mmCIF file of C-alpha atoms in Angstrom:
data_model
loop_
_atom_site.group_PDB
_atom_site.id
_atom_site.type_symbol
_atom_site.label_atom_id
_atom_site.label_comp_id
_atom_site.label_asym_id
_atom_site.label_seq_id
_atom_site.Cartn_x
_atom_site.Cartn_y
_atom_site.Cartn_z
ATOM 1 C CA MET A 14 0.000 0.000 0.000
ATOM 2 C CA ALA A 15 1.356 3.424 -0.961
ATOM 3 C CA GLY A 16 2.273 5.676 1.930
ATOM 4 C CA GLY A 17 2.814 2.777 4.318
ATOM 5 C CA ARG A 18 5.016 -0.176 5.009
ATOM 6 C CA THR A 19 4.017 -3.640 6.060
ATOM 7 C CA VAL A 20 4.221 -4.476 9.718
ATOM 8 C CA ALA A 21 5.761 -7.858 8.947
ATOM 9 C CA GLY A 22 8.467 -6.354 6.735
ATOM 10 C CA SER A 23 9.424 -3.780 9.372
ATOM 11 C CA GLY A 24 9.643 -6.477 12.040
ATOM 12 C CA VAL A 25 11.446 -9.230 10.147
ATOM 13 C CA TRP A 26 14.764 -7.474 9.635
ATOM 14 C CA PRO A 27 15.478 -6.478 13.261
ATOM 15 C CA VAL A 28 14.609 -10.013 14.416
ATOM 16 C CA LEU A 29 16.822 -11.530 11.730
ATOM 17 C CA ALA A 30 19.681 -9.193 12.674
ATOM 18 C CA ALA A 31 19.298 -10.207 16.323
ATOM 19 C CA ALA A 32 19.312 -13.875 15.311
ATOM 20 C CA VAL A 33 22.541 -13.361 13.350
ATOM 21 C CA LEU A 34 24.195 -11.835 16.420
ATOM 22 C CA TRP A 35 22.912 -14.626 18.663
ATOM 23 C CA GLY A 36 24.204 -17.165 16.150
ATOM 24 C CA THR A 37 27.747 -16.056 17.034
ATOM 25 C CA VAL A 38 27.426 -17.040 20.716
ATOM 26 C CA GLY A 39 28.408 -20.694 20.385
ATOM 27 C CA PRO A 40 31.236 -20.183 17.865
ATOM 28 C CA ALA A 41 32.642 -17.322 19.970
ATOM 29 C CA GLN A 42 32.594 -19.531 23.064
ATOM 30 C CA VAL A 43 34.435 -22.320 21.233
ATOM 31 C CA LEU A 44 36.871 -19.944 19.509
ATOM 32 C CA ALA A 45 37.780 -18.228 22.793
ATOM 33 C CA ASP A 46 38.670 -21.646 24.245
ATOM 34 C CA THR A 47 38.482 -20.444 27.844
ATOM 35 C CA GLU A 48 37.964 -22.546 30.938
ATOM 36 C CA VAL A 49 35.330 -20.260 32.443
ATOM 37 C CA ALA A 50 32.378 -22.190 33.882
ATOM 38 C CA PRO A 51 29.291 -21.705 31.662
ATOM 39 C CA VAL A 52 27.150 -20.581 34.626
ATOM 40 C CA ALA A 53 29.670 -17.840 35.498
ATOM 41 C CA LEU A 54 29.922 -16.825 31.848
ATOM 42 C CA GLY A 55 26.135 -16.598 31.602
ATOM 43 C CA ALA A 56 25.902 -14.489 34.764
ATOM 44 C CA CYS A 57 28.513 -12.013 33.490
ATOM 45 C CA ARG A 58 26.823 -11.836 30.106
ATOM 46 C CA MET A 59 23.399 -11.078 31.578
ATOM 47 C CA LEU A 60 24.528 -8.634 34.261
ATOM 48 C CA LEU A 61 26.732 -6.522 31.991
ATOM 49 C CA GLY A 62 24.583 -6.822 28.880
ATOM 50 C CA GLY A 63 21.366 -6.170 30.786
ATOM 51 C CA ALA A 64 22.845 -3.101 32.488
ATOM 52 C CA VAL A 65 24.025 -1.576 29.194
ATOM 53 C CA LEU A 66 20.726 -2.371 27.488
ATOM 54 C CA ALA A 67 18.784 -0.813 30.382
ATOM 55 C CA LEU A 68 20.904 2.327 30.191
ATOM 56 C CA PHE A 69 19.793 2.972 26.609
ATOM 57 C CA THR A 70 16.207 1.697 26.641
ATOM 58 C CA VAL A 71 14.580 1.854 30.080
ATOM 59 C CA ARG A 72 12.501 4.871 31.014
ATOM 60 C CA ARG A 73 10.541 5.468 34.221
ATOM 61 C CA ALA A 74 7.211 5.360 32.404
ATOM 62 C CA GLY A 75 8.165 2.033 30.849
ATOM 63 C CA LEU A 76 9.096 0.564 34.210
ATOM 64 C CA ARG A 77 5.681 1.461 35.603
ATOM 65 C CA THR A 78 4.004 -0.650 32.925
ATOM 66 C CA LEU A 79 5.781 -3.753 34.226
ATOM 67 C CA TRP A 80 3.862 -3.563 37.520
ATOM 68 C CA ARG A 81 0.404 -3.647 35.989
ATOM 69 C CA PRO A 82 -1.972 -6.457 36.985
ATOM 70 C CA GLY A 83 -1.449 -9.409 34.682
ATOM 71 C CA VAL A 84 2.027 -8.187 33.719
ATOM 72 C CA ARG A 85 3.984 -8.983 36.883
ATOM 73 C CA GLY A 86 3.375 -12.721 36.620
ATOM 74 C CA ALA A 87 4.492 -12.762 32.989
ATOM 75 C CA MET A 88 7.639 -10.835 33.963
ATOM 76 C CA VAL A 89 8.508 -13.471 36.580
ATOM 77 C CA VAL A 90 8.139 -16.199 33.959
ATOM 78 C CA GLY A 91 10.274 -14.143 31.561
ATOM 79 C CA VAL A 92 13.069 -13.870 34.130
ATOM 80 C CA LEU A 93 13.006 -17.600 34.884
ATOM 81 C CA VAL A 94 13.095 -18.731 31.243
ATOM 82 C CA THR A 95 15.819 -16.179 30.428
ATOM 83 C CA ALA A 96 18.010 -17.572 33.202
ATOM 84 C CA ALA A 97 17.282 -21.150 32.156
ATOM 85 C CA PHE A 98 18.132 -20.411 28.527
ATOM 86 C CA GLN A 99 21.494 -18.818 29.327
ATOM 87 C CA VAL A 100 22.696 -21.575 31.631
ATOM 88 C CA CYS A 101 21.392 -24.479 29.531
ATOM 89 C CA PHE A 102 22.662 -23.122 26.219
ATOM 90 C CA LEU A 103 26.188 -22.224 27.327
ATOM 91 C CA GLU A 104 26.524 -25.583 29.093
ATOM 92 C CA ALA A 105 25.239 -27.359 25.975
ATOM 93 C CA VAL A 106 27.887 -25.611 23.851
ATOM 94 C CA ALA A 107 30.571 -26.673 26.316
ATOM 95 C CA ARG A 108 29.412 -30.306 26.131
ATOM 96 C CA SER A 109 28.435 -30.737 22.469
ATOM 97 C CA GLY A 110 30.071 -27.911 20.553
ATOM 98 C CA ALA A 111 28.660 -24.786 18.933
ATOM 99 C CA ALA A 112 27.027 -26.291 15.846
ATOM 100 C CA VAL A 113 25.168 -29.153 17.528
ATOM 101 C CA ALA A 114 24.051 -27.132 20.565
ATOM 102 C CA THR A 115 22.789 -24.256 18.426
ATOM 103 C CA ALA A 116 21.044 -26.533 15.941
ATOM 104 C CA VAL A 117 19.226 -28.536 18.617
ATOM 105 C CA ALA A 118 18.290 -25.506 20.702
ATOM 106 C CA PHE A 119 16.916 -23.416 17.884
ATOM 107 C CA GLY A 120 15.320 -26.333 16.144
ATOM 108 C CA THR A 121 13.203 -26.600 19.303
ATOM 109 C CA VAL A 122 12.351 -22.887 19.497
ATOM 110 C CA PRO A 123 9.783 -22.477 16.680
ATOM 111 C CA VAL A 124 7.757 -25.515 17.709
ATOM 112 C CA VAL A 125 7.564 -24.379 21.348
ATOM 113 C CA ALA A 126 6.910 -20.729 20.431
ATOM 114 C CA GLY A 127 4.204 -21.601 17.914
ATOM 115 C CA LEU A 128 2.379 -24.114 20.077
ATOM 116 C CA THR A 129 2.600 -21.882 23.160
ATOM 117 C CA ALA A 130 1.204 -18.914 21.251
ATOM 118 C CA ARG A 131 -1.520 -21.129 19.824
ATOM 119 C CA ARG A 132 -2.549 -22.316 23.262
ATOM 120 C CA SER A 133 -2.204 -19.081 25.248
ATOM 121 C CA ALA A 134 -3.116 -16.395 22.705
ATOM 122 C CA GLY A 135 -5.108 -18.298 20.101
ATOM 123 C CA GLU A 136 -2.722 -17.431 17.263
ATOM 124 C CA ARG A 137 -3.480 -19.063 13.941
ATOM 125 C CA LEU A 138 -0.299 -20.723 12.763
ATOM 126 C CA GLY A 139 -1.241 -21.072 9.097
ATOM 127 C CA ALA A 140 -0.105 -23.468 6.381
ATOM 128 C CA ARG A 141 2.916 -21.401 5.397
ATOM 129 C CA TRP A 142 4.235 -21.401 8.963
ATOM 130 C CA GLY A 143 3.729 -25.172 9.129
ATOM 131 C CA VAL A 144 5.498 -25.904 5.845
ATOM 132 C CA GLY A 145 8.319 -23.419 6.463
ATOM 133 C CA THR A 146 8.922 -24.590 10.015
ATOM 134 C CA ALA A 147 8.803 -28.279 9.014
ATOM 135 C CA GLY A 148 11.355 -27.649 6.272
ATOM 136 C CA ALA A 149 13.612 -25.689 8.595
ATOM 137 C CA VAL A 150 13.448 -28.325 11.355
ATOM 138 C CA ALA A 151 14.149 -31.042 8.783
ATOM 139 C CA GLY A 152 17.191 -29.047 7.763
ATOM 140 C CA ILE A 153 18.311 -28.965 11.387
ATOM 141 C CA ALA A 154 17.918 -32.758 11.570
ATOM 142 C CA LEU A 155 20.178 -33.187 8.531
ATOM 143 C CA LEU A 156 22.773 -30.896 10.073
ATOM 144 C CA LEU A 157 22.763 -33.123 13.165
ATOM 145 C CA LEU A 158 23.623 -36.318 11.291
ATOM 146 C CA PRO A 159 26.867 -37.905 12.533
ATOM 147 C CA GLY A 160 29.875 -36.465 10.783
ATOM 148 C CA GLU A 161 28.101 -33.355 9.496
ATOM 149 C CA THR A 162 28.860 -30.705 12.109
ATOM 150 C CA GLY A 163 30.128 -32.554 15.155
ATOM 151 C CA ARG A 164 29.378 -35.308 17.638
ATOM 152 C CA ALA A 165 26.560 -34.728 20.109
ATOM 153 C CA SER A 166 26.544 -35.925 23.711
ATOM 154 C CA GLY A 167 23.321 -37.031 25.373
ATOM 155 C CA PRO A 168 23.437 -34.501 28.234
ATOM 156 C CA GLY A 169 24.482 -31.763 25.811
ATOM 157 C CA VAL A 170 21.502 -32.439 23.542
ATOM 158 C CA LEU A 171 19.085 -32.481 26.486
ATOM 159 C CA LEU A 172 20.467 -29.177 27.744
ATOM 160 C CA ALA A 173 20.109 -27.715 24.241
ATOM 161 C CA VAL A 174 16.465 -28.846 24.099
ATOM 162 C CA GLY A 175 15.909 -27.166 27.478
ATOM 163 C CA ALA A 176 17.506 -23.981 26.146
ATOM 164 C CA GLY A 177 15.297 -24.032 23.049
ATOM 165 C CA ALA A 178 12.141 -24.611 25.073
ATOM 166 C CA SER A 179 13.109 -21.731 27.364
ATOM 167 C CA PHE A 180 13.690 -19.319 24.493
ATOM 168 C CA GLY A 181 10.498 -20.382 22.753
ATOM 169 C CA SER A 182 8.636 -19.669 25.980
ATOM 170 C CA TYR A 183 10.377 -16.280 26.235
ATOM 171 C CA ILE A 184 9.097 -15.325 22.774
ATOM 172 C CA ALA A 185 5.539 -16.206 23.788
ATOM 173 C CA VAL A 186 5.901 -14.312 27.082
ATOM 174 C CA THR A 187 7.127 -11.229 25.218
ATOM 175 C CA GLY A 188 3.986 -11.344 23.107
ATOM 176 C CA ARG A 189 1.786 -11.588 26.187
ATOM 177 C CA LEU A 190 3.562 -8.615 27.777
ATOM 178 C CA ALA A 191 2.980 -6.455 24.715
ATOM 179 C CA GLU A 192 -0.675 -7.480 24.524
ATOM 180 C CA ARG A 193 -1.174 -6.435 28.143
ATOM 181 C CA GLY A 194 0.325 -2.990 27.624
ATOM 182 C CA ALA A 195 3.828 -3.582 29.004
ATOM 183 C CA ASP A 196 6.738 -1.681 27.517
ATOM 184 C CA THR A 197 8.792 -4.460 25.902
ATOM 185 C CA ALA A 198 11.771 -2.094 25.561
ATOM 186 C CA ALA A 199 11.873 -2.027 29.369
ATOM 187 C CA ALA A 200 10.847 -5.653 29.877
ATOM 188 C CA ALA A 201 13.825 -7.102 27.969
ATOM 189 C CA PRO A 202 16.661 -5.502 29.991
ATOM 190 C CA ILE A 203 14.841 -6.012 33.289
ATOM 191 C CA SER A 204 14.345 -9.697 32.459
ATOM 192 C CA VAL A 205 18.008 -10.078 31.505
ATOM 193 C CA LEU A 206 19.264 -8.197 34.569
ATOM 194 C CA CYS A 207 17.067 -10.093 37.013
ATOM 195 C CA ALA A 208 18.039 -13.384 35.373
ATOM 196 C CA GLY A 209 21.690 -12.379 35.833
ATOM 197 C CA VAL A 210 21.087 -11.734 39.518
ATOM 198 C CA LEU A 211 19.331 -15.109 39.791
ATOM 199 C CA VAL A 212 22.344 -16.883 38.280
ATOM 200 C CA SER A 213 24.979 -14.700 39.983
ATOM 201 C CA PRO A 214 25.786 -17.257 42.721
ATOM 202 C CA GLY A 215 27.620 -19.047 39.918
ATOM 203 C CA LEU A 216 30.175 -16.232 39.957
ATOM 204 C CA SER A 217 31.184 -16.970 43.539
ATOM 205 C CA ALA A 218 30.978 -20.726 43.022
ATOM 206 C CA ALA A 219 33.175 -20.776 39.901
ATOM 207 C CA PRO A 220 35.153 -17.515 39.531
ATOM 208 C CA GLN A 221 38.198 -19.201 38.015
ATOM 209 C CA HIS A 222 39.651 -17.812 34.750
ATOM 210 C CA LEU A 223 37.228 -14.868 34.567
ATOM 211 C CA ALA A 224 40.046 -12.299 34.591
ATOM 212 C CA GLU A 225 42.020 -13.866 31.719
ATOM 213 C CA PRO A 226 42.273 -11.733 28.536
ATOM 214 C CA GLY A 227 40.449 -14.289 26.379
ATOM 215 C CA SER A 228 37.649 -14.556 28.925
ATOM 216 C CA LEU A 229 37.253 -10.783 29.143
ATOM 217 C CA LEU A 230 37.043 -10.470 25.355
ATOM 218 C CA LEU A 231 34.448 -13.240 25.220
ATOM 219 C CA ILE A 232 32.382 -11.671 28.005
ATOM 220 C CA GLY A 233 32.576 -8.289 26.266
ATOM 221 C CA TRP A 234 31.269 -9.660 22.980
ATOM 222 C CA LEU A 235 28.554 -11.783 24.568
ATOM 223 C CA ALA A 236 27.385 -8.935 26.806
ATOM 224 C CA LEU A 237 27.590 -5.966 24.432
ATOM 225 C CA GLY A 238 27.196 -7.493 20.986
ATOM 226 C CA THR A 239 24.896 -10.454 21.463
ATOM 227 C CA THR A 240 22.952 -9.319 24.538
ATOM 228 C CA ALA A 241 22.681 -5.512 24.563
ATOM 229 C CA LEU A 242 22.530 -4.991 20.791
ATOM 230 C CA GLY A 243 20.818 -8.316 20.104
ATOM 231 C CA TYR A 244 17.958 -7.754 22.535
ATOM 232 C CA LEU A 245 17.594 -4.138 21.374
ATOM 233 C CA LEU A 246 17.031 -5.305 17.793
ATOM 234 C CA PHE A 247 14.817 -8.191 18.882
ATOM 235 C CA THR A 248 12.596 -5.894 20.953
ATOM 236 C CA ARG A 249 12.131 -3.517 18.021
ATOM 237 C CA GLY A 250 10.933 -6.283 15.742
ATOM 238 C CA VAL A 251 9.108 -8.785 17.914
ATOM 239 C CA GLY A 252 6.057 -6.610 18.540
ATOM 240 C CA ARG A 253 5.252 -6.544 14.814
ATOM 241 C CA LEU A 254 5.307 -10.283 14.217
ATOM 242 C CA SER A 255 3.435 -13.295 15.525
ATOM 243 C CA ALA A 256 5.217 -15.444 18.089
ATOM 244 C CA ALA A 257 5.140 -18.362 15.647
ATOM 245 C CA THR A 258 6.924 -16.329 12.959
ATOM 246 C CA VAL A 259 9.511 -15.046 15.433
ATOM 247 C CA GLY A 260 10.190 -18.602 16.556
ATOM 248 C CA THR A 261 10.844 -19.738 13.002
ATOM 249 C CA LEU A 262 13.033 -16.721 12.221
ATOM 250 C CA SER A 263 15.179 -17.731 15.188
ATOM 251 C CA LEU A 264 16.299 -20.681 13.067
ATOM 252 C CA THR A 265 18.689 -18.200 11.441
ATOM 253 C CA GLU A 266 20.908 -18.792 14.458
ATOM 254 C CA PRO A 267 21.933 -22.387 13.719
ATOM 255 C CA LEU A 268 22.532 -21.410 10.083
ATOM 256 C CA VAL A 269 24.893 -18.625 11.197
ATOM 257 C CA ALA A 270 26.568 -20.934 13.722
ATOM 258 C CA THR A 271 27.086 -23.582 11.030
ATOM 259 C CA LEU A 272 28.595 -21.083 8.584
ATOM 260 C CA LEU A 273 30.903 -19.696 11.258
ATOM 261 C CA GLY A 274 31.891 -23.240 12.185
ATOM 262 C CA LEU A 275 32.874 -23.861 8.575
ATOM 263 C CA ALA A 276 34.745 -20.580 8.232
ATOM 264 C CA LEU A 277 36.455 -20.275 11.614
ATOM 265 C CA LEU A 278 36.389 -23.576 13.478
ATOM 266 C CA GLY A 279 37.530 -25.948 10.734
ATOM 267 C CA GLU A 280 34.233 -27.835 10.604
ATOM 268 C CA ARG A 281 33.219 -29.592 7.375
ATOM 269 C CA LEU A 282 29.781 -29.951 5.847
ATOM 270 C CA GLY A 283 28.886 -33.074 3.829
ATOM 271 C CA VAL A 284 26.163 -33.552 1.237
ATOM 272 C CA ALA A 285 23.467 -34.133 3.848
ATOM 273 C CA GLY A 286 24.601 -31.081 5.804
ATOM 274 C CA GLY A 287 24.523 -28.959 2.655
ATOM 275 C CA CYS A 288 20.977 -30.119 1.908
ATOM 276 C CA GLY A 289 20.052 -29.383 5.505
ATOM 277 C CA ALA A 290 21.392 -25.838 5.280
ATOM 278 C CA ALA A 291 19.422 -25.314 2.051
ATOM 279 C CA LEU A 292 16.209 -26.631 3.651
ATOM 280 C CA LEU A 293 16.758 -24.429 6.677
ATOM 281 C CA LEU A 294 17.295 -21.334 4.542
ATOM 282 C CA GLY A 295 14.271 -22.165 2.388
ATOM 283 C CA GLY A 296 12.050 -22.527 5.432
ATOM 284 C CA LEU A 297 13.197 -19.166 6.752
ATOM 285 C CA VAL A 298 12.497 -17.463 3.429
ATOM 286 C CA LEU A 299 9.030 -19.038 3.236
ATOM 287 C CA VAL A 300 8.041 -17.875 6.707
ATOM 288 C CA SER A 301 9.553 -14.382 6.502
ATOM 289 C CA TRP A 302 8.499 -13.469 2.940
ATOM 290 C CA PRO A 303 6.053 -10.551 3.308
ATOM 291 C CA ARG A 304 2.397 -11.107 2.510
ATOM 292 C CA ARG A 305 0.086 -8.478 1.076
ATOM 293 C CA ARG A 306 -1.876 -8.192 4.254
ATOM 294 C CA THR A 307 -0.228 -9.374 7.480
ATOM 295 C CA ARG A 308 -1.921 -9.016 10.829
ATOM 296 C CA ALA A 309 0.313 -7.477 13.480
ATOM 297 C CA VAL A 310 -0.642 -9.701 16.389
ATOM 298 C CA LEU A 311 0.937 -7.486 19.004
ATOM 299 C CA SER A 312 -0.118 -4.059 17.696
ATOM 300 C CA GLY A 313 -3.421 -2.302 17.601
ATOM 301 C CA ARG A 314 -2.862 -0.780 14.157
ATOM 302 C CA GLU A 315 -4.663 -1.470 10.907
ATOM 303 C CA PRO A 316 -3.843 -5.033 9.795
ATOM 304 C CA GLY A 317 -0.806 -5.235 7.561
ATOM 305 C CA VAL A 318 0.062 -1.546 7.465
ATOM 306 C CA LEU A 319 2.217 0.583 9.697
ATOM 307 C CA PRO A 320 1.707 4.293 9.020
ATOM 308 C CA GLU A 321 4.628 6.481 8.147
ATOM 309 C CA PRO A 322 6.090 8.208 11.212
ATOM 310 C CA SER A 323 5.193 11.818 11.770
ATOM 311 C CA PRO A 324 7.959 14.458 11.905
ATOM 312 C CA ALA A 325 7.642 14.489 15.699
ATOM 313 C CA GLU A 326 8.565 10.817 15.862
#
């Protein structure tokens, strides 16, 4: 429509950019090759990243929206699943490697996010979401075949599934917060900060190697690049997309992790892995390709159209 831009189109790119940044977490952890305990690494990432993100995004008026009836409970759930994701994912990377942990975790995300949104908010998933997500998850399965991207350990895979379920739940919670009038720009840093405080006992339990140069560089990238900037982009886009679509777009992360593994970590991709990457990319394109009229689930604007900003904005 002339004079406007689609809600879906304006939301897809920030979410994809956030997913690209988050796709670097596992490879960066492997490349840094530090001996920092994953729980301590996660606590540092959330405390520093959440503080920086809050500095740039949180306003007093936004904080007040987080105390509204029906919002506080969702915030508590958001904090818990954020903490669970950080600890489970970083531990999964340590046990199974970047490619396998990322593939398993984010292969779980769209299914959990879609089904949770369907059950709690009544979202219609649609045939295109089903086909695109099935293709992307099938691509993940091919990437996980022995010899394609690495060897998985049982505990590592289970931790990765827990991380994916946690992040899928976080996406659904973010949607509920927006629907109930909460400021998601304030909710994200508060969730990350509180999750960091929840996990912070890990810093005193396993402080070893935190002050080493490689560890400090890793913490800096994870906190500033993947957490502060990543959540800022994610928050800007998530309110304009359905939770199911956001969950499927998160499958960009294992694709990025796989490509970085090939380029930086010496990993090799066979025929099945190449087909898996193609299926994954195809599923992402199918889900994210803009439609003529797309309902913005989390906004109260006219379906499919976001008006041009006024000069005051």
